[in-house]
Coordinates of C-alpha atoms in Angstrom, one line a residue:
Chain E
M19 CA 34.9 -23.5 -58.1
A20 CA 37.0 -21.3 -59.3
D21 CA 34.1 -21.1 -61.9
V22 CA 31.3 -19.8 -59.4
K23 CA 30.2 -17.0 -59.5
K24 CA 30.6 -14.2 -57.6
I25 CA 27.8 -10.2 -56.5
A26 CA 27.6 -8.1 -54.0
T27 CA 24.2 -8.3 -52.7
R28 CA 24.0 -5.1 -53.3
D29 CA 24.8 -5.1 -57.5
S30 CA 21.7 -7.7 -56.7
Y31 CA 20.4 -5.4 -54.9
G32 CA 20.5 -2.2 -57.4
N33 CA 19.9 -4.6 -60.1
A34 CA 16.5 -6.5 -58.9
L35 CA 15.0 -3.1 -57.4
K36 CA 15.9 -1.6 -60.9
E37 CA 12.9 -4.9 -61.9
L38 CA 10.7 -4.2 -59.1
G39 CA 10.4 -0.9 -60.7
A40 CA 9.5 -2.0 -64.1
A41 CA 7.3 -4.2 -62.8
H42 CA 5.9 -2.0 -60.0
E43 CA 4.8 2.4 -60.9
D44 CA 3.8 2.5 -57.3
V45 CA 8.1 1.4 -55.4
I46 CA 10.0 4.8 -55.9
V47 CA 13.6 4.9 -53.5
F48 CA 15.3 8.1 -51.8
D49 CA 18.7 7.8 -51.8
A50 CA 21.6 9.4 -49.2
D51 CA 24.1 11.1 -51.7
L52 CA 25.2 7.0 -51.8
A53 CA 23.2 6.0 -54.4
A54 CA 26.5 4.5 -57.2
A55 CA 27.5 2.8 -53.8
T56 CA 24.2 1.7 -52.6
K57 CA 23.4 0.7 -56.3
T58 CA 20.4 2.8 -56.6
G59 CA 21.7 4.4 -58.9
V60 CA 20.8 1.8 -61.3
F61 CA 17.7 1.9 -60.5
K62 CA 18.0 6.1 -61.2
K63 CA 19.3 5.8 -64.6
A64 CA 16.4 3.5 -65.6
Y65 CA 14.0 5.7 -64.1
P66 CA 14.7 9.3 -62.9
D67 CA 11.5 11.2 -62.2
R68 CA 11.1 8.1 -59.7
H69 CA 14.2 8.4 -58.0
F70 CA 14.7 11.0 -55.1
D71 CA 18.5 12.3 -53.5
C72 CA 17.9 13.7 -50.4
G73 CA 21.9 14.3 -49.6
I74 CA 23.1 13.8 -46.2
A75 CA 20.2 13.8 -44.6
E76 CA 19.5 10.9 -43.6
G77 CA 16.9 11.3 -40.6
N78 CA 15.1 13.7 -43.0
M79 CA 14.7 10.7 -46.2
M80 CA 13.1 7.1 -43.0
A81 CA 11.0 11.2 -42.3
V82 CA 10.1 11.8 -46.2
A83 CA 9.7 8.2 -47.3
A84 CA 7.2 7.6 -44.4
G85 CA 5.6 10.5 -45.6
A86 CA 5.0 9.5 -49.1
A87 CA 4.0 5.8 -47.9
A88 CA 1.7 7.2 -45.9
M89 CA -0.1 8.4 -50.2
G90 CA 0.5 4.7 -50.6
L91 CA 3.9 4.4 -52.6
T92 CA 5.8 1.9 -51.7
P93 CA 9.0 4.0 -50.8
F94 CA 12.6 1.6 -51.6
A95 CA 14.8 3.8 -48.3
S96 CA 19.0 3.3 -48.8
S97 CA 21.7 3.9 -47.9
F98 CA 24.5 2.8 -45.6
A99 CA 23.2 0.4 -42.5
M100 CA 25.3 2.2 -40.5
F101 CA 24.1 5.8 -41.6
A102 CA 20.3 4.4 -42.0
A103 CA 19.4 1.9 -38.9
G104 CA 22.6 3.7 -37.0
R105 CA 22.0 6.7 -37.4
A106 CA 17.9 7.5 -38.3
F107 CA 17.3 4.9 -35.6
E108 CA 15.1 6.8 -33.8
Q109 CA 13.1 8.4 -37.4
V110 CA 12.9 4.1 -38.1
R111 CA 11.4 4.1 -34.8
N112 CA 9.2 7.7 -34.4
S113 CA 7.6 8.0 -38.1
I114 CA 8.8 4.1 -39.5
G115 CA 7.8 1.6 -37.2
Y116 CA 5.2 2.8 -34.8
P117 CA 2.6 4.0 -37.5
H118 CA 3.7 0.4 -39.4
L119 CA 4.3 2.7 -42.8
N120 CA 5.2 0.9 -46.0
V121 CA 8.6 1.3 -45.5
K122 CA 11.9 -1.2 -47.2
I123 CA 14.5 -0.5 -46.0
G124 CA 17.6 -1.8 -47.7
A125 CA 20.8 -0.9 -46.4
T126 CA 24.5 -1.6 -48.3
H127 CA 27.9 -1.7 -46.2
G128 CA 26.7 -4.2 -43.6
G129 CA 29.1 -5.3 -41.2
I130 CA 33.7 -5.6 -41.8
S131 CA 33.1 -6.3 -44.4
V132 CA 33.0 -2.3 -45.6
G133 CA 36.6 -3.2 -44.8
E134 CA 39.1 -0.6 -45.6
D135 CA 36.7 2.8 -44.4
G136 CA 37.2 1.4 -40.8
A137 CA 35.8 0.9 -37.6
S138 CA 33.0 4.2 -38.4
H139 CA 31.3 2.3 -41.8
Q140 CA 31.4 -1.0 -40.3
C141 CA 27.9 -1.0 -38.9
C142 CA 27.3 -4.6 -36.6
E143 CA 24.8 -3.2 -34.6
D144 CA 22.1 -2.3 -37.3
Y145 CA 20.4 -6.8 -36.8
A146 CA 19.9 -5.1 -33.3
L147 CA 18.5 -2.3 -33.4
M148 CA 16.4 -3.2 -36.0
R149 CA 14.9 -6.2 -34.4
S150 CA 13.8 -4.0 -31.5
I151 CA 11.1 -1.2 -33.3
P152 CA 7.5 -3.3 -33.5
G153 CA 6.6 -4.8 -37.0
M154 CA 10.7 -4.8 -37.9
V155 CA 11.1 -7.0 -40.2
V156 CA 14.9 -7.9 -41.1
M157 CA 16.2 -9.7 -43.0
S158 CA 20.3 -10.4 -45.2
P159 CA 20.4 -13.0 -47.6
S160 CA 23.0 -14.4 -48.4
D161 CA 23.7 -14.1 -52.4
D162 CA 22.2 -12.6 -55.4
V163 CA 19.7 -14.7 -55.7
E164 CA 18.1 -14.5 -52.0
T165 CA 18.6 -11.0 -52.7
K166 CA 16.3 -9.9 -55.9
A167 CA 13.7 -13.0 -54.7
M168 CA 14.1 -11.5 -50.8
V169 CA 13.4 -7.6 -52.5
F170 CA 9.8 -9.1 -54.4
A171 CA 9.1 -10.3 -51.1
A172 CA 9.8 -7.3 -49.3
Y173 CA 7.7 -5.2 -51.7
E174 CA 4.7 -7.4 -51.7
H175 CA 5.3 -7.7 -47.8
E176 CA 2.7 -4.9 -46.2
G177 CA 4.9 -3.1 -42.9
P178 CA 8.1 -1.7 -42.6
V179 CA 10.9 -4.0 -43.7
Y180 CA 15.3 -3.9 -42.8
M181 CA 16.8 -5.1 -45.1
R182 CA 20.6 -4.8 -45.4
F183 CA 23.5 -5.9 -47.8
G184 CA 27.3 -6.8 -48.6
R185 CA 29.9 -3.9 -50.0
S186 CA 32.2 -7.2 -50.8
A187 CA 31.6 -10.1 -53.8
V188 CA 30.0 -13.2 -52.5
P189 CA 28.9 -16.7 -54.5
V190 CA 26.3 -17.7 -56.0
I191 CA 24.6 -20.6 -54.6
H192 CA 21.0 -20.8 -54.6
D193 CA 19.9 -21.3 -58.1
E194 CA 17.2 -19.0 -59.7
E195 CA 15.9 -21.9 -61.6
T196 CA 14.6 -23.5 -58.1
F197 CA 14.9 -20.7 -55.1
T198 CA 11.7 -20.3 -53.8
F199 CA 11.2 -16.9 -50.6
T200 CA 9.9 -17.3 -47.7
I201 CA 9.9 -14.1 -44.7
G202 CA 10.7 -16.7 -41.6
K203 CA 11.6 -19.3 -43.1
G204 CA 15.2 -21.0 -42.9
E205 CA 16.6 -22.8 -45.4
V206 CA 18.8 -25.9 -45.1
L207 CA 20.8 -26.3 -46.7
R208 CA 23.5 -29.0 -45.2
Q209 CA 21.8 -31.6 -43.2
G210 CA 23.2 -33.7 -40.0
A211 CA 23.0 -34.5 -36.9
D212 CA 26.2 -33.6 -34.9
V213 CA 26.2 -29.8 -34.9
A214 CA 23.2 -27.6 -36.2
I215 CA 24.8 -23.9 -38.2
I216 CA 23.1 -21.0 -38.4
A217 CA 23.7 -18.3 -40.0
N218 CA 23.0 -16.3 -42.8
G219 CA 24.3 -13.6 -44.9
L220 CA 27.5 -13.5 -46.2
M221 CA 28.6 -16.3 -43.5
V222 CA 26.5 -18.4 -45.5
A223 CA 28.1 -18.7 -48.0
E224 CA 30.8 -19.4 -44.8
A225 CA 29.1 -22.5 -43.2
V226 CA 27.8 -24.4 -47.2
E227 CA 31.8 -24.7 -46.9
A228 CA 32.5 -24.9 -43.1
G229 CA 29.5 -28.4 -43.4
K230 CA 31.7 -29.5 -46.5
L231 CA 35.5 -29.5 -44.5
L232 CA 33.0 -30.8 -40.7
E233 CA 32.4 -33.9 -43.2
A234 CA 36.2 -35.0 -43.9
E235 CA 36.6 -34.6 -40.8
G236 CA 33.6 -37.3 -39.6
I237 CA 31.6 -34.1 -38.2
H238 CA 27.8 -34.4 -39.9
A239 CA 26.6 -29.9 -39.5
M240 CA 23.5 -29.1 -40.0
V241 CA 23.6 -26.4 -42.2
I242 CA 20.8 -23.6 -41.7
N243 CA 20.1 -20.3 -43.6
M244 CA 18.5 -17.9 -42.0
A245 CA 18.3 -14.9 -44.0
T246 CA 15.4 -14.0 -41.8
V247 CA 16.7 -12.6 -38.4
K248 CA 12.8 -11.5 -37.1
P249 CA 10.6 -12.5 -37.6
L250 CA 12.7 -15.6 -36.9
D251 CA 12.1 -19.0 -38.0
E252 CA 12.2 -20.2 -34.4
E253 CA 10.0 -24.1 -35.1
L254 CA 13.2 -24.4 -37.9
V255 CA 15.6 -23.3 -34.6
I256 CA 13.9 -25.9 -32.3
E257 CA 13.9 -29.3 -34.5
A258 CA 17.7 -28.4 -35.3
A259 CA 17.9 -28.1 -31.8
K260 CA 16.4 -31.3 -31.0
K261 CA 17.8 -33.1 -34.1
C262 CA 21.6 -31.8 -33.2
G263 CA 21.8 -30.7 -29.9
K264 CA 24.0 -28.3 -30.5
V265 CA 23.8 -25.3 -32.0
I266 CA 26.8 -22.8 -34.1
T267 CA 25.2 -19.2 -34.9
C268 CA 27.2 -17.3 -37.5
E269 CA 26.4 -13.8 -38.8
E270 CA 28.5 -10.5 -39.9
H271 CA 27.3 -8.4 -36.6
S272 CA 27.6 -8.5 -32.7
I273 CA 26.9 -10.9 -31.1
L274 CA 24.9 -8.9 -28.8
G275 CA 21.1 -8.5 -30.2
G276 CA 21.2 -10.0 -33.3
L277 CA 21.3 -13.9 -35.4
G278 CA 23.2 -15.6 -32.5
E279 CA 20.8 -13.8 -29.4
A280 CA 17.6 -13.9 -31.5
V281 CA 18.1 -18.4 -31.2
C282 CA 19.5 -18.1 -27.7
G283 CA 16.1 -16.1 -27.0
V284 CA 14.2 -18.9 -28.4
L285 CA 16.1 -22.3 -27.6
S286 CA 16.8 -20.9 -23.0
E287 CA 12.6 -20.2 -23.0
Q288 CA 12.1 -23.3 -25.4
C289 CA 14.3 -26.1 -26.1
P290 CA 17.0 -25.3 -23.9
T291 CA 20.0 -26.3 -25.7
P292 CA 24.1 -25.9 -25.5
V293 CA 25.3 -22.4 -28.5
R294 CA 28.1 -20.7 -29.7
R295 CA 28.0 -17.3 -31.3
I296 CA 30.1 -16.1 -33.9
G297 CA 30.0 -13.7 -34.8
V298 CA 32.0 -9.8 -34.3
N299 CA 32.6 -9.9 -30.1
D300 CA 31.9 -6.6 -27.9
E301 CA 34.3 -4.8 -29.9
F302 CA 34.9 -2.2 -33.2
G303 CA 36.7 -3.4 -36.5
H304 CA 39.7 -0.7 -37.8
S305 CA 40.1 -0.1 -41.8
G306 CA 41.9 -3.5 -43.3
S307 CA 40.9 -6.0 -47.2
A308 CA 37.1 -7.5 -46.3
A309 CA 39.3 -11.2 -47.1
A310 CA 41.4 -10.0 -43.9
L311 CA 39.5 -8.2 -42.1
L312 CA 36.6 -11.3 -42.3
K313 CA 39.8 -13.6 -40.5
Q314 CA 41.2 -11.7 -38.4
F315 CA 37.4 -12.0 -37.0
G316 CA 37.0 -15.4 -37.5
L317 CA 34.2 -15.0 -39.3
C318 CA 35.4 -17.6 -41.8
A319 CA 34.5 -21.3 -42.8
D320 CA 37.9 -22.5 -41.4
H321 CA 36.6 -20.4 -38.5
I322 CA 33.3 -22.4 -38.1
V323 CA 35.5 -25.9 -38.2
E324 CA 37.9 -24.7 -35.0
V325 CA 34.9 -23.9 -33.3
A326 CA 32.3 -26.5 -34.2
R327 CA 35.8 -29.3 -33.7
E328 CA 36.2 -28.1 -30.1
F329 CA 31.9 -28.3 -29.6
V330 CA 31.3 -31.5 -30.5
G331 CA 34.8 -32.6 -28.9
K332 CA 35.8 -35.2 -31.7
Chain N
M8 CA -14.3 37.6 -44.7
T9 CA -17.6 38.1 -44.4
P10 CA -18.6 39.1 -40.6
E11 CA -20.5 36.2 -40.4
E12 CA -18.1 33.5 -40.7
K13 CA -14.8 35.2 -38.9
K14 CA -17.1 35.4 -35.8
Q15 CA -18.1 31.5 -37.2
L16 CA -14.6 31.4 -36.7
Q17 CA -14.1 32.0 -34.0
I18 CA -17.1 30.7 -32.4
N19 CA -15.4 27.4 -33.5
A20 CA -12.2 28.0 -31.3
C21 CA -13.3 28.9 -29.2
K22 CA -14.6 26.0 -28.8
V23 CA -12.4 23.4 -29.6
R24 CA -10.7 26.5 -27.0
M25 CA -12.7 24.5 -24.7
G26 CA -12.1 21.0 -25.7
I27 CA -8.5 22.1 -25.1
I28 CA -8.7 22.7 -21.5
E29 CA -10.7 19.1 -21.2
G30 CA -8.8 17.4 -22.4
T31 CA -5.8 18.0 -21.1
H32 CA -8.4 18.4 -18.0
G33 CA -9.1 14.8 -18.1
A34 CA -6.3 13.8 -18.7
K35 CA -4.5 14.9 -16.1
A36 CA -1.5 15.8 -18.1
G37 CA -0.8 17.6 -21.4
H38 CA 0.7 19.6 -23.3
P39 CA -2.7 23.4 -23.1
G40 CA -0.3 26.0 -23.8
G41 CA 0.4 25.5 -27.6
S42 CA -2.6 23.7 -28.1
L43 CA -4.8 27.1 -27.4
S44 CA -2.0 29.4 -29.1
A45 CA -2.0 27.1 -32.6
A46 CA -6.2 27.0 -31.5
D47 CA -7.4 29.5 -33.9
L48 CA -4.6 28.1 -36.8
F49 CA -6.3 24.7 -36.3
T50 CA -9.9 25.8 -36.4
Y51 CA -8.6 27.9 -39.2
L52 CA -7.7 24.6 -41.8
Y53 CA -10.7 21.6 -40.0
F54 CA -13.8 24.8 -40.5
K55 CA -12.3 26.3 -43.8
E56 CA -9.1 25.8 -46.0
M57 CA -8.7 22.2 -46.2
K58 CA -10.5 19.3 -48.4
I59 CA -11.6 16.5 -46.1
D60 CA -14.5 15.1 -45.2
P61 CA -15.4 13.8 -41.4
A62 CA -18.0 11.4 -42.3
N63 CA -14.6 9.9 -44.9
P64 CA -11.4 10.5 -42.6
K65 CA -8.7 8.0 -45.1
W66 CA -10.8 9.5 -48.3
E67 CA -7.5 9.7 -51.2
D68 CA -8.0 12.9 -52.2
R69 CA -8.3 14.9 -49.5
D70 CA -5.4 16.7 -48.0
R71 CA -2.8 16.0 -45.5
F72 CA -2.1 18.1 -41.9
V73 CA 0.6 17.2 -40.0
L74 CA 1.3 18.4 -37.0
S75 CA 4.9 18.6 -36.3
K76 CA 4.0 20.0 -33.0
G77 CA 3.1 16.4 -32.0
H78 CA 2.6 17.8 -28.3
T79 CA 0.1 20.0 -29.1
A80 CA -2.4 16.9 -29.6
P81 CA -5.6 18.5 -27.3
G82 CA -5.3 21.2 -29.9
L83 CA -5.8 19.1 -32.8
Y84 CA -7.7 15.8 -31.5
A85 CA -10.8 19.1 -29.9
T86 CA -10.3 20.2 -33.9
L87 CA -11.0 16.7 -35.2
A88 CA -13.7 15.9 -32.4
N89 CA -14.9 20.0 -33.2
R90 CA -15.7 19.5 -36.9
G91 CA -16.8 16.2 -36.4
F92 CA -14.8 13.1 -36.9
F93 CA -16.1 11.9 -33.5
P94 CA -18.2 12.3 -31.0
V95 CA -16.0 16.2 -28.5
E96 CA -17.4 13.9 -25.2
D97 CA -14.1 11.0 -25.5
L98 CA -12.0 14.6 -25.3
P99 CA -11.9 14.1 -21.5
T100 CA -10.0 10.2 -22.6
L101 CA -7.0 12.0 -23.6
R102 CA -3.7 9.5 -22.6
H103 CA -6.4 7.4 -20.6
L104 CA -5.8 3.7 -19.8
G105 CA -7.4 2.2 -22.9
S106 CA -8.0 5.5 -25.3
Y107 CA -7.5 5.3 -28.5
L108 CA -6.6 9.6 -27.6
Q109 CA -2.5 8.6 -27.3
G110 CA -0.9 11.2 -25.9
H111 CA 0.8 12.1 -29.1
P112 CA -1.0 11.4 -32.2
N113 CA -1.4 7.9 -33.6
M114 CA -2.5 7.6 -37.1
N115 CA -4.0 4.5 -36.9
T116 CA -5.2 5.2 -33.3
V117 CA -7.5 8.5 -33.9
P118 CA -10.2 9.8 -36.9
G119 CA -8.7 12.8 -38.6
V120 CA -5.1 11.7 -38.2
D121 CA -2.7 12.3 -41.2
M122 CA 0.4 11.1 -39.1
S123 CA 2.0 10.4 -36.2
T124 CA 3.7 12.4 -34.4
G125 CA 5.5 13.1 -30.7
S126 CA 9.3 13.4 -31.8
L127 CA 10.1 17.0 -32.7
G128 CA 12.1 17.9 -36.0
Q129 CA 10.2 14.3 -37.9
G130 CA 6.6 15.6 -39.3
I131 CA 7.5 18.4 -42.0
S132 CA 9.6 15.6 -42.8
A133 CA 6.5 13.9 -43.4
A134 CA 5.0 15.9 -45.0
C135 CA 7.1 16.8 -47.2
G136 CA 7.2 13.2 -48.1
M137 CA 3.4 13.3 -48.9
A138 CA 3.5 16.3 -50.4
L139 CA 6.4 15.1 -52.6
A140 CA 4.1 11.6 -53.8
A141 CA 0.9 13.7 -54.2
K142 CA 2.7 15.1 -56.9
K143 CA 3.7 12.3 -58.5
M144 CA 0.6 10.6 -58.3
G145 CA -0.7 14.2 -59.9
K146 CA -2.7 14.3 -56.9
D147 CA -4.2 17.8 -55.8
V148 CA -3.7 17.3 -52.3
R149 CA -2.2 19.9 -50.1
V150 CA -0.2 19.5 -47.1
Y151 CA -0.4 21.8 -44.3
T152 CA 2.4 21.4 -41.0
L153 CA 2.5 23.1 -38.7
L154 CA 5.6 22.9 -35.7
G155 CA 6.6 25.5 -32.7
D156 CA 9.2 27.7 -32.5
G157 CA 10.9 25.7 -30.1
E158 CA 11.3 22.4 -32.7
I159 CA 12.9 23.9 -34.9
Q160 CA 15.9 24.0 -33.2
E161 CA 15.6 20.6 -34.3
G162 CA 18.1 20.5 -37.0
Q163 CA 15.8 17.8 -39.3
V164 CA 13.9 20.2 -40.6
W165 CA 16.5 22.2 -41.6
E166 CA 16.9 18.7 -44.1
A167 CA 13.5 19.1 -44.4
C168 CA 13.7 22.4 -45.3
M169 CA 16.5 22.2 -47.9
F170 CA 14.6 19.3 -49.5
A171 CA 10.7 21.0 -50.0
A172 CA 12.6 24.4 -52.8
H173 CA 15.2 21.3 -53.5
Y174 CA 12.3 19.6 -54.7
K175 CA 10.0 22.4 -55.7
L176 CA 6.9 21.4 -52.6
D177 CA 4.5 24.4 -54.0
N178 CA 1.7 22.4 -52.4
L179 CA 3.8 22.4 -48.9
V180 CA 2.2 24.8 -46.4
V181 CA 4.7 24.6 -43.0
I182 CA 3.8 26.9 -40.6
V183 CA 5.5 27.9 -37.7
D184 CA 3.4 28.8 -34.4
N185 CA 6.2 31.7 -32.6
N186 CA 4.6 32.2 -29.1
G187 CA 8.2 33.0 -28.3
L188 CA 7.9 29.3 -25.0
Q189 CA 9.5 26.5 -24.8
I190 CA 9.9 24.3 -21.5
D191 CA 12.0 25.8 -20.1
G192 CA 12.2 29.9 -21.1
P193 CA 12.5 32.2 -24.3
V194 CA 13.2 30.4 -27.2
A195 CA 15.7 33.7 -27.3
E196 CA 17.2 32.6 -23.9
V197 CA 16.7 28.3 -24.6
M198 CA 18.6 28.6 -27.5
S199 CA 18.2 31.2 -30.8
P200 CA 15.9 30.1 -33.8
Y201 CA 15.9 33.4 -34.3
P202 CA 15.4 35.1 -36.6
I203 CA 12.7 32.9 -38.2
A204 CA 11.5 33.9 -40.9
E205 CA 14.9 35.3 -42.4
K206 CA 16.2 32.6 -41.6
L207 CA 12.8 30.2 -43.9
E208 CA 13.2 32.9 -46.8
A209 CA 17.2 32.1 -47.3
F210 CA 16.0 28.0 -47.6
G211 CA 13.7 28.8 -50.8
F212 CA 10.3 29.6 -49.1
E213 CA 8.0 32.5 -50.1
V214 CA 7.3 33.0 -46.5
A215 CA 4.5 35.4 -44.5
R216 CA 3.9 36.9 -41.1
I217 CA 0.7 37.5 -39.7
D218 CA -1.1 37.5 -36.8
G219 CA -2.4 33.6 -35.6
H220 CA -5.2 35.2 -34.3
D221 CA -6.4 36.8 -36.3
F222 CA -8.2 34.8 -39.1
A223 CA -8.6 37.5 -42.4
A224 CA -4.5 37.6 -41.9
M225 CA -5.3 33.6 -42.7
E226 CA -7.3 33.2 -45.2
E227 CA -5.5 35.5 -47.3
T228 CA -2.3 34.2 -46.2
F229 CA -3.5 31.3 -47.6
A230 CA -4.5 32.3 -50.5
K231 CA -1.6 33.6 -51.2
A232 CA 0.5 29.8 -50.5
R233 CA -1.8 28.6 -52.6
A234 CA -1.5 30.1 -55.5
T235 CA 2.6 30.6 -54.9
K236 CA 4.4 27.8 -57.7
G237 CA 7.6 27.1 -57.4
K238 CA 8.0 27.1 -54.4
P239 CA 7.1 25.9 -50.6
F240 CA 6.0 28.6 -48.7
A241 CA 5.8 28.6 -44.9
I242 CA 3.9 31.2 -42.3
V243 CA 5.3 32.6 -39.7
M244 CA 3.1 33.0 -37.3
K245 CA 2.8 35.0 -33.7
T246 CA 1.0 33.8 -31.5
T247 CA 0.2 34.0 -27.7
K248 CA 1.2 30.7 -25.7
G249 CA -2.8 29.5 -23.4
K250 CA -4.3 32.1 -24.9
D251 CA -7.9 32.8 -24.4
V252 CA -7.3 31.3 -20.6
S253 CA -5.8 34.5 -18.6
Y254 CA -3.4 32.8 -15.7
M255 CA -2.2 31.0 -19.0
E256 CA -1.4 33.0 -21.1
N257 CA 2.8 33.7 -21.8
Q258 CA 3.7 31.3 -19.4
A259 CA 5.9 29.3 -20.6
S260 CA 4.8 26.9 -17.2
W261 CA 2.0 25.9 -18.9
H262 CA 3.9 24.0 -21.4
G263 CA 3.0 21.4 -20.9
K264 CA 1.0 21.2 -17.2
A265 CA -2.8 20.3 -17.1
P266 CA -4.8 22.9 -14.8
N267 CA -6.3 21.5 -11.5
D268 CA -9.9 21.1 -10.5
Q269 CA -10.2 24.6 -9.9
E270 CA -8.8 25.2 -12.8
Y271 CA -11.0 23.8 -14.4
A272 CA -13.2 25.7 -12.9
V273 CA -12.2 29.4 -14.0
A274 CA -10.9 28.6 -17.6
M275 CA -14.5 27.0 -18.3
A276 CA -16.2 30.0 -16.8
E277 CA -13.6 32.7 -18.4
L278 CA -14.6 30.6 -22.6
K279 CA -17.8 30.3 -21.9
Q280 CA -18.0 33.8 -21.4
K281 CA -16.1 34.1 -23.8
L282 CA -18.5 31.8 -26.8
A283 CA -21.5 33.3 -24.9
E284 CA -20.7 36.9 -25.9
L285 CA -19.3 35.5 -29.6
E286 CA -22.7 33.6 -29.6
G287 CA -24.9 37.3 -29.0
M288 CA -22.8 39.1 -31.5

């Protein structure tokens, strides 16, 4: 595993934006004084006349992007998840969501892997907030390859999209040559019938690792990458539940309102199945290195294995 | 402006005011006060200033208008209807279940509405985005946005003003309807936004101060706005809330209340009399 390439999905986002900008003249990018961190700076360097810094004013930025979309451009608006989904929630809801304008929100620094900055910047509520807006697509990629495909898919999609990217480097688990991405479609990464592990974002690589560790213990886990939180791939969730009878969700987000609750919502109505939600429990994060925090909050393969072992009863 | 042209604008504005009364009476709700104060501005924009085509409301090269003070939708709707975007007869369906005339402007249901608004402070930002996009796309499109003097208490308005000046949006005109009243009372007492014009100047706007019921002043000012290059233009217009309905004038209580049947009859009688006088001139 020493040779596995690692790259943060925020870096992948910046690179993807640059490629997208080369292909499409109508792509413009807004940032709120964080271009160096959100990596929209990569796009800015290539296309300075299509990148607009809005200063530290995220609410204005979102409604400005809405206006630009109303004129027919395809704006990508970026900030940290905390400010894109949190601070500017009402602008996103009323100026982008309600008129269903074609704005793509590229939110970086999602979850506790923000690390040292601490709780004020560790957004674990963005899926919940964005899912609640009618017509909003909500996604988070697992790696570099998926990020690029997602950014291009978001461009092709007509309507508002929220994408969450991470600060920390994550392993590249997909093969760019063969990978295809469809909004709203989950991806089965491992077959198994004892328990289904449904993950997204940086938890996908952990879930894959957990799948291998469980296999060594004789527990056959199905592992699913559910990059799209909304619209959820209900068909796949139900199929996995029927096949395994037990479901574990894994997300770098509060267990309230995110992927876990989305899966529970589908299953409780259409295929009642026991579920365990792995995520950030109802608490704030704190400062520390990303790796230490992820371990402390149980957002790691070892914890998934523990939960699965107890759940399956072996 | 010729006397004939001015008279025609006054006639149209009077019809817009009648539409506001029809709409809010039909809705048994809505915001007549700030709609009436801005009726002359709405009329000037849609009957004189803006490049629009009622037969083709989505025409790409049209000028844009964003009603940042979205609660005065009855005024915008009455203007659009009288300008031919949709039937005047539909105005009383305002706010009704199933009507396309939503309580606040919805760009996806109302022909002629360029941006969905209602949550104060956001429309001006959207207008900035439109003006910026028009420049980037090389379009000769001008963008107009109307704000309330209470609305400018929202911090986002000033974020947008910074943006407009920073990006030299000289195709943008920001208009503040200074009728002096908001829901809780006089703006000066609730949370004073004054001095308004000086603030806008400090933020980098070219600013004009006019009487918001004077069409000749509007003609002169909008010409000046078109001639201003390299910076955004703002108009602070002094107006009378509830203008031309005697019992509504300068009454904060008529901010968000509909006339009952009796009040409706009085308002319509007053406006009909004014219209008859104008048409008889």
